[in-house]
Amino acid sequence: MALRWLWMLVPWRGGWNPRLKAPGQEEERHVRANDRDYNERFSYADNRIKTAKYNIFTFLPINLFEQFQRFANAYFLVLLILQLIPEISSLSWFTTIVPLVLVLSITAVKDATDDYFRHKSDQQVNTRQSQVLIKGKLQNEKWMNVRVGDIIKLENNQFVAADILLLSSSEPYGLCYIETAELDGETNLKVRQALTVTSDLGDDVAKLADFNGEVICEPPNNKLDKFMGTLYWRDNKYSLDNEKMLLRGCILRNTEWCFGLVIFAGLQTKLMQNCGTTKFKRTSIDKLMNTLVLWIFGFLICMGIILAIGNTIWEQRVGSNFWAYLQWKELMSNSVFSGFLTFWSYVIILNTVVPISLYVSVEVLRLGHSYFINWDRRMYYSRKDTPAETRTTTLNEELGQVEFIFSDKTGTLTQNIMVFNKCSINGKTYGDVYDEFGHKVDITEKTPCVDFSFNPLMDMKFRFHDSSLVEAIKLEEPLVQEFFRLLALCHTVMPEERNEGELVYQAQSPDEGALVTAARNFGFVFRSRTPETITLYEMSQPITYQLLAILDFNNVRKRISVIVRNPKGQLKLYSKGADTIIFDRLDPSNEEFMFTTSEHLNEFAGEGLRTLALAYKDLDEDLFDEWMKKLLFASTALDNREEKLGALYEEIEQGLMLLGATAIEDKLQEGVPETIACLTLANIKIWVLTGDKLETAMNIGYSCNMLRDDMNEVFIISGHTMLEVQQELRNAKERIVGPSREKLSSVTNMEKTDLYSSDSVFEETIITEYALIINGHSLAHALEADLEQILVDVACLCKTVICCRVTPLQKAQVVELIKRHKRAVTLAIGDGANDVSMIKTAHIGVGISGQEGMQAVLASDYSFAQFRYLQRLLLVHGRWSYHRMCKFLCYFFYKNFAFTLVHFWYGFLCGFSAQTVYDQWFITLFNIVYTSLPVLAMGLFDQDVNEQYSLHYPNLYRPGQLNQLFNKRKFFTCTLQGVFTSFILFFIPYGAFMTAVRDDGAHISDQQAFAVTIATSLVIVVSVQIGLDTNYWTAVNHFFMWGSLAVYFAILFAMHSDGIFTIFPNQFPFIGTARNSLNQKFVWLVIVLTTVVCIMPVVAIRFIKADLKPTQTDKVRLLQQATRRQGPQEQNLRRVRRTSSRRSAYAFAHQQGYGELITSGKNMKVPTSSISTCPVSSPARAPAESRWVEGLMRNKGDLDATTPAVEITGFRRESYQSRELTLEDLEDT
């Protein structure tokens, strides 16, 4: 009970729970099935997830504690206490407590709202239902009530509630299929298999309730691909590994039901261990403001000391003459003590150099900017009714400073939808559409599709536009039929027929499913399979093939082959794989056909399509029997079995006859290449971090134009040891740095030590383009302390970086590495639970509402539906937010220094007595009423250039990355302007009032008239200044500016009126001061003179600077003004074509295939009379591939490959340069 109450009262701290043991304390885990009493002795975590920070009891104390950790809030609290001491305070306490309470309240409401949504999200997950075996019966329980040691039942398409040990399933041999997209981003199905002894338990609840096995395993950790444990049951022990575990976040697929034993629950599951902790994110401006507040506080102390010393000296020399008349106590008559009290009095008076209203205004601005993002209709995805959403309101200006983007691939850059797009059969391409003149027509959604009504088993969702291929099928062209027969036979897809004719294919990868679906629609329907047969419906006629062998895919072979016997008794070998692999094994008679197919493959690859080559071979019966004997012998060998099997596969896969090639489109999200190109022009580096394999990641890199053929070199880091990785990274760095140094040495005489002293400067000297690709096991070594620096060096010298096969935790480590070494603003974007860790680690996390659940969205700071919206988020909203916030801060510090330092100058003329120039009401209302709304309007609505120009000129984003608009230098400039303005505001009226008289000859220089003149001058000066600072005027700006001036004069005359004196005589004693002062022409002349002297230097400096040294923003703004009269011009966005000649041929597996599973019959529900004798494939290293094809194609292939890429690059650079020329011409005019 005590622990439960402690848990309620202690705030959230990254998932801390008193029931969890400290890291390292749990050396091994003991779990006994169906025995809660035993398992509770170990205090394992329950299955509750808690991401919220507060509860109803802890909110107020914890939130106030967090808010007072902000230095400014604590500073104002101290000031409030000082103001309660009458001996040192010349200001009322309400001048501080009102704005302080306002700030704390606004922030508390915002924090409470954010935490409410976290509670709502936690509740949604924790209250999901699960079937738990309790006291011999299956009962529905909430996820949060599941405990370690419980046996739970899962049904098809359900999420796995915890990390469980698979006990039994509805499938033969205890198999089940899971989708792990939430863990690793892969949507292909994976197989898990229960122990034989537990799979016999089936779905017998009585047997499962009697199961009392004990599992001893590793403690909770974040390794998704490893599990080690032992099951002890009935005096036997059984080894457990990762293939018997179902992890939280997976989805059960293609399996009716399964039972599992909970091993890890809640925050100790591997998914949650990989999620990392939620960190409090603060912008770089926030951090800078904290530093500046400390500096200002130091400056305030210095001014207080100067004035205190002045008071001490003045009291000794002048003030002591009046002590006798003042009848002070002896203590008060001490000049040193008087100086001490004066010091604290001036600390209170001058505290407005750091106004608390600044923080209120900043929060209001951020909230307003957040709503602008939420309301942006151009970031609204109508297909899914998904608007953009700002989930964290404190990071908007950071969006304008991003230098690194870390992106997931699957579901973020791509839709993870594979589409059969084109093919080449017998030297002829299919898939393009031509008009009546023979010209190629672009395919759109309105292009008519091929009519597949002749096929009753067609897939209604399949779309193809070239009717000539259907005509070839109907004409029974032999090679066309053989082409689709190969696609229907050569694979490891599992069919599921839910209803008559309703076929669903469960493929190991989406692209393999796309090929089988294409064959289905063209009349070759893969209907069913057993371990020994495959049944097709060829043009509605059932035909059964005898399956003799599957020569399975792996990353070395890069191909898959099947050997079948058709109903006529003919032996056929069908093979598909990488074109270079297949071409090396073709019969020499295919040379001319291969040349034509290679041209087609270049065309397909140039469009970013994933390609495969297809071939077949007629086998001789006697030779095949002899080969099978060798295969049987090799499969039983004890030594070098894999090498022997690989050699036999190689032997029979020679002399193939080419059929053609397929081209599959891995559909990118709309606008991805254009978005990446635009962000690259904004000098934002985009890194892809994906759990997919190397080849798949490279394919997407080429599709997105992140990888191009005109790059100098693509470095692939794949070492298995630290030394190998270190050597590969060093070689890559030498290849990059070497040529650059030679080029630089010929054009400059700079010392090398000077040239390479700055990493950022050196990176800009790299003229050529490189790419770095590193896989997960190599990255694990590269992230070690000894290698991380060289990894950062090489990666930052490359144009493109792709990390593949990375775990969620490695994604976060890469982000943290860049944050630590480059001190740059990072943004992570993803759509799955495997991206949560990097989203939390980056400065800014963006979640995409995609196909992989809502985990990434719930952990993100911003969310939307499409990757392309990132361009608008950064280049428009981010840049505007940064621009507005910087202008707001510069103006605010200027305004308050000008306002406050008047007291400093006045101190030298009032005997350092801590007398204020203004009355206390003006001091209270200046920042809250008189000047708050105009600067808010500027901070909310100002635009240096409009959104079209912001997108059209991405290099306008550069100042934010360089932090040019608000930094320490800008702060000093603003403060110096404020000091100068305060000096003019005080001494021009002071000098004028020295000898001035009223129109009636009376003296004008009473203290209140002097104060009204300075106050009026101050309000007018700062209003004029904000008018100069505002680039984009709206009705709101005009209303706030002129309204604030009107309110000032209204309040001024009201406070000096007879009526308010009658009501509050003690608070408003100066009757008629404003009226008597402001009706004098002399006073208005002083106000005008003061305004002109304060403003004219600023106007002159800005004019000279814009004329002699204009910034890029100045040029674009001038261009915008010059074209404004022409009306809005339509922006023609050209689609960035995918231009790569690289042929992607790894389109059918993310890992080794399911050949062994299929031929063993373990995944077949039908009874099998015998087990296939053909062995399964094993990894076998193919011999070195011949280069004669590459030599044959080099001249033409290279030309076809590089021309489109250069064309696209040229388009981007040419258009970019043309814009620069336009600006230069405009500048010359």
Coordinates of C-alpha atoms in Angstrom, one line a residue, residues 929-930 932-938 940-941 1034-1047:
V929 CA -1.0 47.3 -21.7
Y930 CA 0.8 50.2 -23.5
S932 CA 2.3 44.6 -25.4
L933 CA -0.2 44.2 -28.2
P934 CA 1.8 45.8 -31.1
V935 CA 4.8 43.6 -30.5
L936 CA 2.5 40.6 -30.2
A937 CA 0.9 41.5 -33.5
M938 CA 4.3 41.7 -35.1
L940 CA 2.3 36.7 -34.7
F941 CA 1.8 38.0 -38.3
T1034 CA -2.4 43.7 -41.3
A1035 CA -5.6 45.2 -39.9
V1036 CA -4.7 43.7 -36.6
N1037 CA -1.3 45.4 -36.6
H1038 CA -2.9 48.8 -37.3
F1039 CA -5.6 48.3 -34.7
F1040 CA -3.1 47.2 -32.0
M1041 CA -0.6 50.0 -32.7
W1042 CA -3.0 52.9 -32.9
G1043 CA -5.3 51.4 -30.3
S1044 CA -2.3 51.1 -27.8
L1045 CA -1.5 54.8 -28.3
A1046 CA -5.1 55.7 -27.8
V1047 CA -5.3 53.6 -24.7

